């Protein structure tokens, strides 16, 4: 073997070894390269828009907040009691100032991500009152459990955010919990994160902690976190959510304006009519963000489920949810604003086939609908009542697979790959060809969590099913976790802030509305 062959072979072997090593590097934000699924034509988009504007003008939206009502009066809206009637011209004028795209700035600048247009990010689930832990036991979560999920989020390449309260830490008082949740998001990952909006004062604490981490001046024109404000369908925004919205929008931080839709329960039992109501609710909140601060980033949001008419329970993975995602995507693009949806949702009680089918159905619809802020992308099960550690791992890999699909076909090595065909010729195989050896790990996605071996090999290796494989992988990741270094002075300042606020806020089992 001559020196040139040795060098080339050694280089190829080194590249193969590098590709087979664990890779925790975050995928860049997704830039979609596949067509969108658009189920409405232009006239149908106009029908939804017109119906929504009629709702805003003639039915009105209830803003249960004195400050918001005064703001709307000053903005020129018709206000009667708590009902705000929004002229369509005013709504269009306000939402026109929402940025169509913006960049989230992470603690590690290499993990900044673009949002809006063709740009999307995957964000883990949040808000679970229970978890299924590393032993697949369903129980109440703790701060340590929350830290575990933040560490996993940091290490899973397809997750672009550490979110916030992935699980509720029951070992800390509700009134002070937001401080520790925010610190955990900041400390255990250097990706972007979400901020708690459980009360206006809590939201203000989050923004102050962001100012400590990134700098007061920096956050004035750099989005670093995300607030979520849920509406009470039908057609109500309450004092808690509106106060939190003001805390974020005043400081130029993005807010998800999210009607909480249970199709057939708090909306009409009709897909188009549900979308018309949801659209009106979202537009009313999006418009209010611009009353608060013109040009502040805001995201058209929703939590979307249909309701079982047999039990009243929310369902996941139904055809109507997919159709509504396609339609909402079209409406958000019609108004040229970024939009959020929910991903990999499951109603199953364990990580079983039902959970897989529901999640896969939702994931495919979400990708083809063109969603930007793809929330609840890992762990969601039992209608959000628990975060499954096993499902968290597999969902994240599913997102990585969906990411690859949504990028579209890669043409970079088309000519080189074609050149292999005459070299192999009829009846040959490509397994040993240099092009295959150089590209086999990047040409086709090879899942770690799915077992594609023969039944004989699977049995010989212990017959391990996917839940056990995923939990084993989670333990491996946690054993290899390395905390991203947080500046010592900033860390001390954050801890000092938390300590001061915990002295000021009574340790009560209620939301912090006052302190």
Tab-separated table of C-alpha atoms in Angstrom:
chain	number	residue	atom	x	y	z
A	1	UNK	CA	0.000	0.000	0.000
A	2	UNK	CA	1.490	3.339	-1.041
A	3	UNK	CA	1.663	6.382	1.190
A	4	UNK	CA	-1.204	8.144	-0.605
A	5	UNK	CA	-3.529	5.186	-0.026
A	6	UNK	CA	-2.498	4.928	3.625
A	7	UNK	CA	-3.111	8.620	4.187
A	8	UNK	CA	-6.490	8.503	2.491
A	9	UNK	CA	-7.541	5.366	4.386
A	10	UNK	CA	-6.352	6.792	7.679
A	11	UNK	CA	-8.246	9.991	7.060
A	12	UNK	CA	-11.410	8.070	6.216
A	13	UNK	CA	-11.054	5.913	9.322
A	14	UNK	CA	-10.533	9.004	11.439
A	15	UNK	CA	-13.646	10.605	9.987
A	16	UNK	CA	-15.661	7.439	10.647
A	17	UNK	CA	-14.407	7.345	14.242
A	18	UNK	CA	-15.283	10.999	14.701
A	19	UNK	CA	-18.796	10.427	13.360
A	20	UNK	CA	-19.363	7.433	15.627
A	21	UNK	CA	-18.364	9.374	18.772
A	22	UNK	CA	-21.165	10.870	20.901
A	23	UNK	CA	-22.292	14.207	19.508
A	24	UNK	CA	-24.092	16.629	21.799
A	25	UNK	CA	-23.698	19.644	19.519
A	26	UNK	CA	-26.985	21.464	19.006
A	27	UNK	CA	-28.402	21.393	15.512
A	28	UNK	CA	-28.716	24.876	14.047
A	29	UNK	CA	-32.227	26.255	13.981
A	30	UNK	CA	-34.220	24.472	11.302
A	31	UNK	CA	-34.543	26.165	7.914
A	32	UNK	CA	-37.328	24.334	6.123
A	33	UNK	CA	-36.687	23.100	2.587
A	34	UNK	CA	-39.933	21.229	1.927
A	35	UNK	CA	-43.290	22.494	0.626
A	36	UNK	CA	-46.007	23.503	3.052
A	37	UNK	CA	-49.358	21.761	3.309
A	38	UNK	CA	-51.954	24.444	2.687
A	39	UNK	CA	-55.539	23.182	2.860
A	40	UNK	CA	-57.277	26.527	2.221
A	41	UNK	CA	-57.387	28.546	-0.963
A	42	UNK	CA	-57.274	32.346	-0.957
A	43	UNK	CA	-61.045	32.756	-0.677
A	44	UNK	CA	-61.170	30.463	2.362
A	45	UNK	CA	-58.373	32.395	4.070
A	46	UNK	CA	-60.406	35.538	3.445
A	47	UNK	CA	-63.497	33.853	4.968
A	48	UNK	CA	-61.605	33.006	8.160
A	49	UNK	CA	-60.107	36.498	8.333
A	50	UNK	CA	-63.488	38.143	7.773
A	51	UNK	CA	-65.218	35.916	10.347
A	52	UNK	CA	-62.496	36.650	12.921
A	53	UNK	CA	-62.714	40.389	12.319
A	54	UNK	CA	-66.499	40.222	12.678
A	55	UNK	CA	-66.041	38.500	16.052
A	56	UNK	CA	-63.612	41.201	17.192
A	57	UNK	CA	-65.847	44.044	16.032
A	58	UNK	CA	-69.276	42.721	17.024
A	59	UNK	CA	-68.864	40.091	19.765
A	60	UNK	CA	-65.817	41.612	21.419
A	61	UNK	CA	-63.107	40.174	23.626
A	62	UNK	CA	-63.188	40.338	27.394
A	63	UNK	CA	-60.042	41.860	28.907
A	64	UNK	CA	-60.341	41.287	32.656
A	65	UNK	CA	-57.683	43.824	33.525
A	66	UNK	CA	-58.082	47.503	34.360
A	67	UNK	CA	-54.722	48.507	32.900
A	68	UNK	CA	-55.406	46.753	29.582
A	69	UNK	CA	-58.851	48.361	29.348
A	70	UNK	CA	-57.344	51.811	29.838
A	71	UNK	CA	-54.631	50.994	27.272
A	72	UNK	CA	-57.280	49.996	24.733
A	73	UNK	CA	-59.250	53.194	25.300
A	74	UNK	CA	-56.119	55.243	24.638
A	75	UNK	CA	-55.449	53.171	21.501
A	76	UNK	CA	-58.886	54.063	20.143
A	77	UNK	CA	-60.805	50.837	20.761
A	78	UNK	CA	-64.424	50.766	21.848
A	79	UNK	CA	-64.567	49.615	25.486
A	80	UNK	CA	-67.777	48.742	27.349
A	81	UNK	CA	-67.153	47.398	30.830
A	82	UNK	CA	-64.613	44.617	30.328
A	83	UNK	CA	-65.572	44.058	26.683
A	84	UNK	CA	-63.232	45.465	24.044
A	85	UNK	CA	-64.541	45.823	20.490
A	86	UNK	CA	-61.661	45.968	18.041
A	87	UNK	CA	-62.029	47.622	14.664
A	88	UNK	CA	-60.379	45.524	11.947
A	89	UNK	CA	-58.439	48.528	10.701
A	90	UNK	CA	-56.941	49.059	14.159
A	91	UNK	CA	-56.065	45.363	14.458
A	92	UNK	CA	-54.338	45.303	11.069
A	93	UNK	CA	-52.450	48.516	11.854
A	94	UNK	CA	-51.171	47.103	15.154
A	95	UNK	CA	-50.159	43.619	14.035
A	96	UNK	CA	-48.306	45.099	11.057
A	97	UNK	CA	-45.602	46.287	13.485
A	98	UNK	CA	-44.823	42.764	14.783
A	99	UNK	CA	-41.454	41.554	13.417
A	100	UNK	CA	-41.939	38.701	10.946
A	101	UNK	CA	-38.580	37.202	11.965
A	102	UNK	CA	-36.125	37.714	14.805
A	103	UNK	CA	-33.163	36.010	16.455
A	104	UNK	CA	-33.119	34.440	19.909
A	105	UNK	CA	-29.824	35.114	21.676
A	106	UNK	CA	-28.531	32.303	23.866
A	107	UNK	CA	-25.946	32.327	26.644
A	108	UNK	CA	-23.669	30.607	24.108
A	109	UNK	CA	-23.831	32.840	20.999
A	110	UNK	CA	-23.143	29.771	18.851
A	111	UNK	CA	-26.620	28.598	19.882
A	112	UNK	CA	-28.494	31.673	18.746
A	113	UNK	CA	-31.468	30.676	16.587
A	114	UNK	CA	-33.590	32.456	13.997
A	115	UNK	CA	-37.387	32.330	14.255
A	116	UNK	CA	-40.083	33.154	11.722
A	117	UNK	CA	-40.551	32.635	8.010
A	118	UNK	CA	-38.804	29.372	7.095
A	119	UNK	CA	-36.970	29.274	10.444
A	120	UNK	CA	-38.151	26.970	13.243
A	121	UNK	CA	-36.993	25.643	16.615
A	122	UNK	CA	-37.896	22.621	18.754
A	123	UNK	CA	-38.691	23.285	22.435
A	124	UNK	CA	-39.345	20.603	25.114
A	125	UNK	CA	-42.668	20.187	26.886
A	126	UNK	CA	-43.450	22.160	30.028
A	127	UNK	CA	-45.883	22.207	32.919
A	128	UNK	CA	-46.117	18.520	33.840
A	129	UNK	CA	-47.352	17.977	37.424
A	130	UNK	CA	-45.899	14.423	37.358
A	131	UNK	CA	-42.999	12.648	35.717
A	132	UNK	CA	-42.108	9.119	34.776
A	133	UNK	CA	-38.569	8.939	36.064
A	134	UNK	CA	-35.416	6.993	35.180
A	135	UNK	CA	-37.079	3.877	36.591
A	136	UNK	CA	-40.320	4.654	34.701
A	137	UNK	CA	-42.109	5.332	37.998
A	138	UNK	CA	-44.872	7.964	37.920
A	139	UNK	CA	-44.398	10.392	40.838
A	140	UNK	CA	-44.254	14.050	41.885
A	141	UNK	CA	-41.224	15.933	40.520
A	142	UNK	CA	-38.538	17.824	42.441
A	143	UNK	CA	-36.023	20.537	41.570
A	144	UNK	CA	-33.486	17.776	40.916
A	145	UNK	CA	-35.870	16.205	38.406
A	146	UNK	CA	-36.278	19.561	36.697
A	147	UNK	CA	-32.486	19.926	36.564
A	148	UNK	CA	-32.281	16.449	34.997
A	149	UNK	CA	-34.573	17.505	32.147
A	150	UNK	CA	-32.671	20.754	31.648
A	151	UNK	CA	-29.444	18.755	31.396
A	152	UNK	CA	-31.003	16.372	28.886
A	153	UNK	CA	-32.320	19.333	26.879
A	154	UNK	CA	-28.807	20.752	26.834
A	155	UNK	CA	-27.356	17.500	25.445
A	156	UNK	CA	-30.026	16.516	22.910
A	157	UNK	CA	-29.039	18.056	19.545
A	158	UNK	CA	-32.570	18.651	18.211
A	159	UNK	CA	-33.696	20.604	21.271
A	160	UNK	CA	-33.035	24.313	20.737
A	161	UNK	CA	-34.200	25.434	24.190
A	162	UNK	CA	-34.172	24.318	27.816
A	163	UNK	CA	-37.763	25.670	28.167
A	164	UNK	CA	-38.670	26.400	31.833
A	165	UNK	CA	-40.794	24.243	34.180
A	166	UNK	CA	-40.638	21.025	32.173
A	167	UNK	CA	-41.908	19.463	35.378
A	168	UNK	CA	-43.294	21.215	38.456
A	169	UNK	CA	-40.778	21.115	41.347
A	170	UNK	CA	-43.034	20.291	44.281
A	171	UNK	CA	-40.238	20.552	46.841
A	172	UNK	CA	-40.227	24.336	46.547
A	173	UNK	CA	-43.003	26.813	47.494
A	174	UNK	CA	-45.298	27.803	44.632
A	175	UNK	CA	-44.865	31.513	45.355
A	176	UNK	CA	-41.061	31.280	44.985
A	177	UNK	CA	-40.830	28.421	42.494
A	178	UNK	CA	-40.388	30.633	39.418
A	179	UNK	CA	-37.007	31.849	40.690
A	180	UNK	CA	-35.500	28.380	40.999
A	181	UNK	CA	-37.051	27.240	37.713
A	182	UNK	CA	-35.521	30.184	35.854
A	183	UNK	CA	-32.138	29.651	37.476
A	184	UNK	CA	-32.174	25.961	36.547
A	185	UNK	CA	-32.932	26.850	32.911
A	186	UNK	CA	-30.033	29.302	32.883
A	187	UNK	CA	-27.496	27.229	34.799
A	188	UNK	CA	-27.832	23.739	33.347
A	189	UNK	CA	-27.968	24.777	29.691
A	190	UNK	CA	-26.580	27.588	27.568
A	191	UNK	CA	-29.395	27.418	25.005
A	192	UNK	CA	-32.291	29.867	24.888
A	193	UNK	CA	-35.031	29.271	27.457
A	194	UNK	CA	-38.567	30.238	28.447
A	195	UNK	CA	-39.657	32.567	31.233
A	196	UNK	CA	-42.391	31.942	33.782
A	197	UNK	CA	-45.601	33.956	33.383
A	198	UNK	CA	-47.523	32.535	36.360
A	199	UNK	CA	-48.087	36.079	37.647
A	200	UNK	CA	-47.057	39.593	36.567
A	201	UNK	CA	-44.592	39.825	39.478
A	202	UNK	CA	-43.099	36.457	38.587
A	203	UNK	CA	-42.698	37.588	34.991
A	204	UNK	CA	-40.920	40.746	36.198
A	205	UNK	CA	-38.549	38.577	38.261
A	206	UNK	CA	-37.721	36.527	35.171
A	207	UNK	CA	-36.910	39.644	33.164
A	208	UNK	CA	-34.714	40.978	35.977
A	209	UNK	CA	-32.812	37.684	36.051
A	210	UNK	CA	-32.384	37.921	32.262
A	211	UNK	CA	-30.994	41.427	32.720
A	212	UNK	CA	-28.445	40.039	35.187
A	213	UNK	CA	-27.443	37.218	32.835
A	214	UNK	CA	-27.301	39.175	29.567
A	215	UNK	CA	-27.134	42.828	30.603
A	216	UNK	CA	-29.860	45.455	30.982
A	217	UNK	CA	-29.035	47.213	27.719
A	218	UNK	CA	-28.643	43.967	25.781
A	219	UNK	CA	-32.151	42.673	26.412
A	220	UNK	CA	-33.666	45.976	25.269
A	221	UNK	CA	-33.069	44.986	21.651
A	222	UNK	CA	-32.126	41.288	21.818
A	223	UNK	CA	-34.747	38.579	22.473
A	224	UNK	CA	-33.322	36.135	25.026
A	225	UNK	CA	-36.346	34.382	26.506
A	226	UNK	CA	-40.009	33.607	25.731
A	227	UNK	CA	-43.149	34.207	27.754
A	228	UNK	CA	-46.354	32.266	27.213
A	229	UNK	CA	-49.723	33.906	27.820
A	230	UNK	CA	-52.736	31.605	27.594
A	231	UNK	CA	-56.150	32.968	26.763
A	232	UNK	CA	-59.323	31.590	28.324
A	233	UNK	CA	-61.400	30.492	25.372
A	234	UNK	CA	-63.894	31.623	24.407
A	235	UNK	CA	-62.718	35.224	24.007
A	236	UNK	CA	-61.259	36.065	27.433
A	237	UNK	CA	-57.843	37.369	28.516
A	238	UNK	CA	-57.322	37.609	32.269
A	239	UNK	CA	-55.394	39.908	34.580
A	240	UNK	CA	-52.605	37.402	35.298
A	241	UNK	CA	-51.757	36.750	31.663
A	242	UNK	CA	-52.109	40.371	30.567
A	243	UNK	CA	-49.877	41.583	33.391
A	244	UNK	CA	-47.232	39.004	32.467
A	245	UNK	CA	-47.566	40.015	28.812
A	246	UNK	CA	-46.809	43.614	29.749
A	247	UNK	CA	-43.737	42.561	31.748
A	248	UNK	CA	-42.277	40.805	28.693
A	249	UNK	CA	-43.399	43.122	25.898
A	250	UNK	CA	-42.279	46.289	27.709
A	251	UNK	CA	-38.764	44.826	27.780
A	252	UNK	CA	-38.903	43.691	24.150
A	253	UNK	CA	-39.054	39.986	24.939
A	254	UNK	CA	-41.249	37.693	22.793
A	255	UNK	CA	-44.623	36.497	24.018
A	256	UNK	CA	-46.614	33.521	22.774
A	257	UNK	CA	-50.209	34.750	22.459
A	258	UNK	CA	-51.905	31.407	22.988
A	259	UNK	CA	-55.661	30.780	23.112
A	260	UNK	CA	-56.253	27.540	25.028
A	261	UNK	CA	-58.529	25.651	22.672
A	262	UNK	CA	-60.437	22.473	23.436
A	263	UNK	CA	-62.309	21.974	20.194
A	264	UNK	CA	-65.990	21.244	20.804
A	265	UNK	CA	-65.828	22.371	24.465
A	266	UNK	CA	-64.757	26.027	24.401
A	267	UNK	CA	-65.089	26.442	20.626
A	268	UNK	CA	-67.806	25.418	18.171
A	269	UNK	CA	-67.882	21.772	17.077
A	270	UNK	CA	-66.507	22.715	13.667
A	271	UNK	CA	-62.958	22.890	12.360
A	272	UNK	CA	-63.305	26.151	10.347
A	273	UNK	CA	-65.382	27.885	13.041
A	274	UNK	CA	-62.891	26.847	15.737
A	275	UNK	CA	-60.070	28.345	13.670
A	276	UNK	CA	-62.063	31.559	13.169
A	277	UNK	CA	-62.575	31.954	16.941
A	278	UNK	CA	-58.998	31.008	17.787
A	279	UNK	CA	-57.727	33.428	15.162
A	280	UNK	CA	-59.781	36.268	16.655
A	281	UNK	CA	-58.464	35.483	20.146
A	282	UNK	CA	-54.853	35.350	18.984
A	283	UNK	CA	-55.154	38.564	16.980
A	284	UNK	CA	-56.589	40.452	19.961
A	285	UNK	CA	-53.579	39.523	22.084
A	286	UNK	CA	-51.044	40.091	19.294
A	287	UNK	CA	-52.511	43.548	18.778
A	288	UNK	CA	-52.263	44.294	22.503
A	289	UNK	CA	-48.528	43.506	22.542
A	290	UNK	CA	-48.114	46.381	20.094
A	291	UNK	CA	-50.215	48.686	22.253
A	292	UNK	CA	-47.747	47.884	25.034
A	293	UNK	CA	-44.669	48.437	22.861
A	294	UNK	CA	-44.710	48.954	19.116
A	295	UNK	CA	-42.310	46.596	17.364
A	296	UNK	CA	-42.005	44.167	20.277
A	297	UNK	CA	-41.634	40.587	19.027
A	298	UNK	CA	-44.744	38.469	19.452
A	299	UNK	CA	-45.750	34.995	18.321
A	300	UNK	CA	-49.176	33.812	17.179
A	301	UNK	CA	-49.780	30.901	19.532
A	302	UNK	CA	-52.297	28.323	20.581
A	303	UNK	CA	-52.712	25.179	22.594
A	304	UNK	CA	-54.906	23.028	20.414
A	305	UNK	CA	-56.808	19.870	21.253
A	306	UNK	CA	-60.128	18.306	20.429
A	307	UNK	CA	-62.383	16.926	23.126
A	308	UNK	CA	-63.775	13.418	23.340
A	309	UNK	CA	-67.560	13.647	23.283
A	310	UNK	CA	-67.620	10.393	25.266
A	311	UNK	CA	-65.547	11.529	28.246
A	312	UNK	CA	-64.812	15.237	27.836
A	313	UNK	CA	-61.080	14.458	27.895
A	314	UNK	CA	-58.679	16.263	25.530
A	315	UNK	CA	-57.402	14.128	22.645
A	316	UNK	CA	-54.140	14.144	20.693
A	317	UNK	CA	-53.208	13.064	17.186
A	318	UNK	CA	-56.700	13.447	15.717
A	319	UNK	CA	-57.216	14.399	12.050
A	320	UNK	CA	-58.925	17.635	13.000
A	321	UNK	CA	-55.917	18.814	15.017
A	322	UNK	CA	-53.731	18.320	11.946
A	323	UNK	CA	-56.194	20.188	9.739
A	324	UNK	CA	-56.366	23.064	12.198
A	325	UNK	CA	-52.567	23.279	12.340
A	326	UNK	CA	-52.454	23.522	8.541
A	327	UNK	CA	-55.099	26.269	8.605
A	328	UNK	CA	-53.553	28.234	11.474
A	329	UNK	CA	-50.206	28.149	9.692
A	330	UNK	CA	-51.836	29.736	6.673
A	331	UNK	CA	-53.461	32.431	8.798
A	332	UNK	CA	-50.195	33.293	10.558
A	333	UNK	CA	-48.453	33.622	7.198
A	334	UNK	CA	-51.374	35.735	5.933
A	335	UNK	CA	-50.647	38.198	8.762
A	336	UNK	CA	-46.858	37.710	8.365
A	337	UNK	CA	-46.196	36.858	12.006
A	338	UNK	CA	-44.258	33.897	13.488
A	339	UNK	CA	-46.420	31.188	14.994
A	340	UNK	CA	-46.284	28.498	17.636
A	341	UNK	CA	-47.855	25.070	17.866
A	342	UNK	CA	-47.596	21.970	20.066
A	343	UNK	CA	-45.690	18.876	19.019
A	344	UNK	CA	-45.439	15.131	19.858
A	345	UNK	CA	-48.531	15.263	22.066
A	346	UNK	CA	-49.810	12.025	23.568
A	347	UNK	CA	-52.806	11.072	25.651
A	348	UNK	CA	-51.456	7.623	26.492
A	349	UNK	CA	-50.782	6.771	30.130
A	350	UNK	CA	-47.493	5.017	29.391
A	351	UNK	CA	-44.939	5.217	26.611
A	352	UNK	CA	-46.786	2.702	24.447
A	353	UNK	CA	-47.908	2.364	20.826
A	354	UNK	CA	-50.719	4.886	21.362
A	355	UNK	CA	-48.196	7.486	22.519
A	356	UNK	CA	-46.040	6.791	19.478
A	357	UNK	CA	-48.861	7.028	16.958
A	358	UNK	CA	-50.309	10.199	18.476
A	359	UNK	CA	-46.922	11.893	18.628
A	360	UNK	CA	-45.844	10.879	15.125
A	361	UNK	CA	-49.135	12.060	13.621
A	362	UNK	CA	-48.792	15.437	15.311
A	363	UNK	CA	-45.110	15.808	14.430
A	364	UNK	CA	-45.677	15.251	10.718
A	365	UNK	CA	-48.566	17.729	10.622
A	366	UNK	CA	-46.546	20.321	12.537
A	367	UNK	CA	-43.616	20.058	10.130
A	368	UNK	CA	-45.805	20.335	7.039
A	369	UNK	CA	-47.814	23.208	8.530
A	370	UNK	CA	-44.686	25.388	8.724
A	371	UNK	CA	-44.778	26.084	12.466
A	372	UNK	CA	-41.942	28.239	13.828
A	373	UNK	CA	-41.967	27.812	17.615
A	374	UNK	CA	-42.508	24.068	17.975
A	375	UNK	CA	-43.265	23.644	21.658
A	376	UNK	CA	-43.923	20.474	23.688
A	377	UNK	CA	-41.481	18.637	21.409
A	378	UNK	CA	-40.248	16.116	23.987
A	379	UNK	CA	-41.774	14.174	26.863
A	380	UNK	CA	-45.487	15.031	26.702
A	381	UNK	CA	-47.822	12.171	27.642
A	382	UNK	CA	-51.106	11.602	29.511
A	383	UNK	CA	-52.494	14.851	28.027
A	384	UNK	CA	-49.568	16.742	29.602
A	385	UNK	CA	-50.089	15.349	33.088
A	386	UNK	CA	-46.649	13.749	33.094
A	387	UNK	CA	-43.314	14.121	31.359
A	388	UNK	CA	-41.921	10.726	30.465
A	389	UNK	CA	-38.127	10.507	30.617
A	390	UNK	CA	-38.130	7.678	28.091
A	391	UNK	CA	-40.440	9.535	25.732
A	392	UNK	CA	-38.358	12.698	26.185
A	393	UNK	CA	-35.355	10.869	24.736
A	394	UNK	CA	-37.221	9.229	21.854
A	395	UNK	CA	-39.211	12.365	21.009
A	396	UNK	CA	-35.962	14.322	20.746
A	397	UNK	CA	-34.588	11.762	18.309
A	398	UNK	CA	-37.853	11.903	16.347
A	399	UNK	CA	-37.377	15.673	16.125
A	400	UNK	CA	-33.855	15.124	14.807
A	401	UNK	CA	-35.264	12.791	12.155
A	402	UNK	CA	-37.999	15.299	11.297
A	403	UNK	CA	-35.348	18.030	11.108
A	404	UNK	CA	-33.480	15.978	8.501
A	405	UNK	CA	-36.657	15.424	6.506
A	406	UNK	CA	-37.760	19.060	6.706
A	407	UNK	CA	-34.413	20.325	5.405
A	408	UNK	CA	-35.265	18.665	2.107
A	409	UNK	CA	-32.983	16.632	-0.192
A	410	UNK	CA	-29.264	17.393	0.027
A	411	UNK	CA	-27.609	17.787	-3.394
A	412	UNK	CA	-24.041	18.589	-2.299
A	413	UNK	CA	-22.508	15.268	-3.386
A	414	UNK	CA	-24.920	14.341	-6.183
A	415	UNK	CA	-22.208	14.170	-8.878
A	416	UNK	CA	-19.815	12.180	-6.677
A	417	UNK	CA	-22.561	9.715	-5.772
A	418	UNK	CA	-23.550	9.318	-9.420
A	419	UNK	CA	-19.922	8.564	-10.287
A	420	UNK	CA	-20.095	5.478	-8.057
A	421	UNK	CA	-22.766	3.855	-10.249
A	422	UNK	CA	-20.528	2.961	-13.241
A	423	UNK	CA	-17.707	2.015	-10.867
A	424	UNK	CA	-19.914	-0.552	-9.095
A	425	UNK	CA	-21.799	-1.643	-12.222
A	426	UNK	CA	-24.626	-4.145	-12.618
A	427	UNK	CA	-24.895	-6.768	-9.915
A	428	UNK	CA	-22.390	-5.152	-7.541
A	429	UNK	CA	-22.895	-3.461	-4.188
A	430	UNK	CA	-21.956	-0.132	-2.701
A	431	UNK	CA	-21.094	-1.164	0.862
A	432	UNK	CA	-17.333	-1.035	0.344
A	433	UNK	CA	-17.227	1.816	-2.128
A	434	UNK	CA	-15.213	4.865	-0.980
A	435	UNK	CA	-18.200	7.195	-1.413
A	436	UNK	CA	-20.328	4.977	0.842
A	437	UNK	CA	-17.550	4.683	3.404
A	438	UNK	CA	-17.210	8.451	3.518
A	439	UNK	CA	-20.928	9.209	3.644
A	440	UNK	CA	-22.757	6.262	5.192
A	441	UNK	CA	-23.415	8.026	8.498
A	442	UNK	CA	-24.633	11.260	6.969
A	443	UNK	CA	-26.487	10.001	3.883
A	444	UNK	CA	-29.194	8.207	5.842
A	445	UNK	CA	-30.362	8.911	9.391
A	446	UNK	CA	-29.537	6.012	11.708
A	447	UNK	CA	-31.711	6.152	14.851
A	448	UNK	CA	-30.135	5.116	18.121
A	449	UNK	CA	-33.423	4.412	19.885
A	450	UNK	CA	-34.976	2.154	17.227
A	451	UNK	CA	-33.768	-1.453	16.989
A	452	UNK	CA	-33.500	-2.592	13.374
A	453	UNK	CA	-31.539	-5.783	13.976
A	454	UNK	CA	-32.862	-9.275	13.275
A	455	UNK	CA	-35.176	-10.889	15.829
A	456	UNK	CA	-32.413	-13.388	16.630
A	457	UNK	CA	-29.906	-10.653	17.406
A	458	UNK	CA	-32.483	-8.683	19.385
A	459	UNK	CA	-33.286	-11.746	21.517
A	460	UNK	CA	-29.596	-12.559	21.971
A	461	UNK	CA	-28.985	-9.035	23.255
A	462	UNK	CA	-31.697	-9.369	25.883
A	463	UNK	CA	-34.893	-8.452	23.990
A	464	UNK	CA	-34.757	-4.857	25.267
A	465	UNK	CA	-37.777	-2.758	24.271
A	466	UNK	CA	-37.712	0.928	23.500
A	467	UNK	CA	-38.632	2.287	26.940
A	468	UNK	CA	-35.742	0.462	28.571
A	469	UNK	CA	-33.368	1.472	25.766
A	470	UNK	CA	-34.386	5.114	26.137
A	471	UNK	CA	-33.958	5.112	29.916
A	472	UNK	CA	-30.538	3.497	29.574
A	473	UNK	CA	-29.584	6.206	27.088
A	474	UNK	CA	-30.840	8.926	29.453
A	475	UNK	CA	-28.636	7.557	32.252
A	476	UNK	CA	-25.672	7.519	29.857
A	477	UNK	CA	-26.257	11.120	28.832
A	478	UNK	CA	-26.532	12.280	32.426
A	479	UNK	CA	-23.311	10.449	33.317
A	480	UNK	CA	-21.542	12.306	30.497
A	481	UNK	CA	-23.130	15.707	31.164
A	482	UNK	CA	-20.767	18.638	31.561
A	483	UNK	CA	-22.290	21.818	32.913
A	484	UNK	CA	-21.757	24.816	30.619
A	485	UNK	CA	-19.659	27.292	32.562
A	486	UNK	CA	-21.632	30.245	33.893
A	487	UNK	CA	-19.698	33.426	34.580
A	488	UNK	CA	-18.900	33.453	38.316
A	489	UNK	CA	-19.952	37.055	38.909
A	490	UNK	CA	-23.249	36.571	37.042
A	491	UNK	CA	-23.925	33.353	38.900
A	492	UNK	CA	-23.367	35.072	42.246
A	493	UNK	CA	-25.584	37.979	41.194
A	494	UNK	CA	-28.365	35.582	40.190
A	495	UNK	CA	-28.123	33.718	43.495
A	496	UNK	CA	-28.124	37.000	45.422
A	497	UNK	CA	-31.239	38.119	43.537
A	498	UNK	CA	-32.984	34.809	44.263
A	499	UNK	CA	-32.053	34.973	47.944
A	500	UNK	CA	-33.368	38.541	48.242
A	501	UNK	CA	-36.630	37.759	46.459
A	502	UNK	CA	-37.162	34.623	48.540
A	503	UNK	CA	-36.860	36.781	51.658
A	504	UNK	CA	-39.401	39.217	50.225
A	505	UNK	CA	-41.929	36.705	48.876
A	506	UNK	CA	-43.780	34.699	51.568
A	507	UNK	CA	-43.311	30.962	51.171
A	508	UNK	CA	-47.003	30.389	50.543
A	509	UNK	CA	-48.835	27.801	48.491
A	510	UNK	CA	-50.258	30.420	46.158
A	511	UNK	CA	-49.089	32.494	43.225
A	512	UNK	CA	-47.008	35.570	43.931
A	513	UNK	CA	-49.405	38.324	42.872
A	514	UNK	CA	-48.202	41.015	45.267
A	515	UNK	CA	-44.562	40.787	46.344
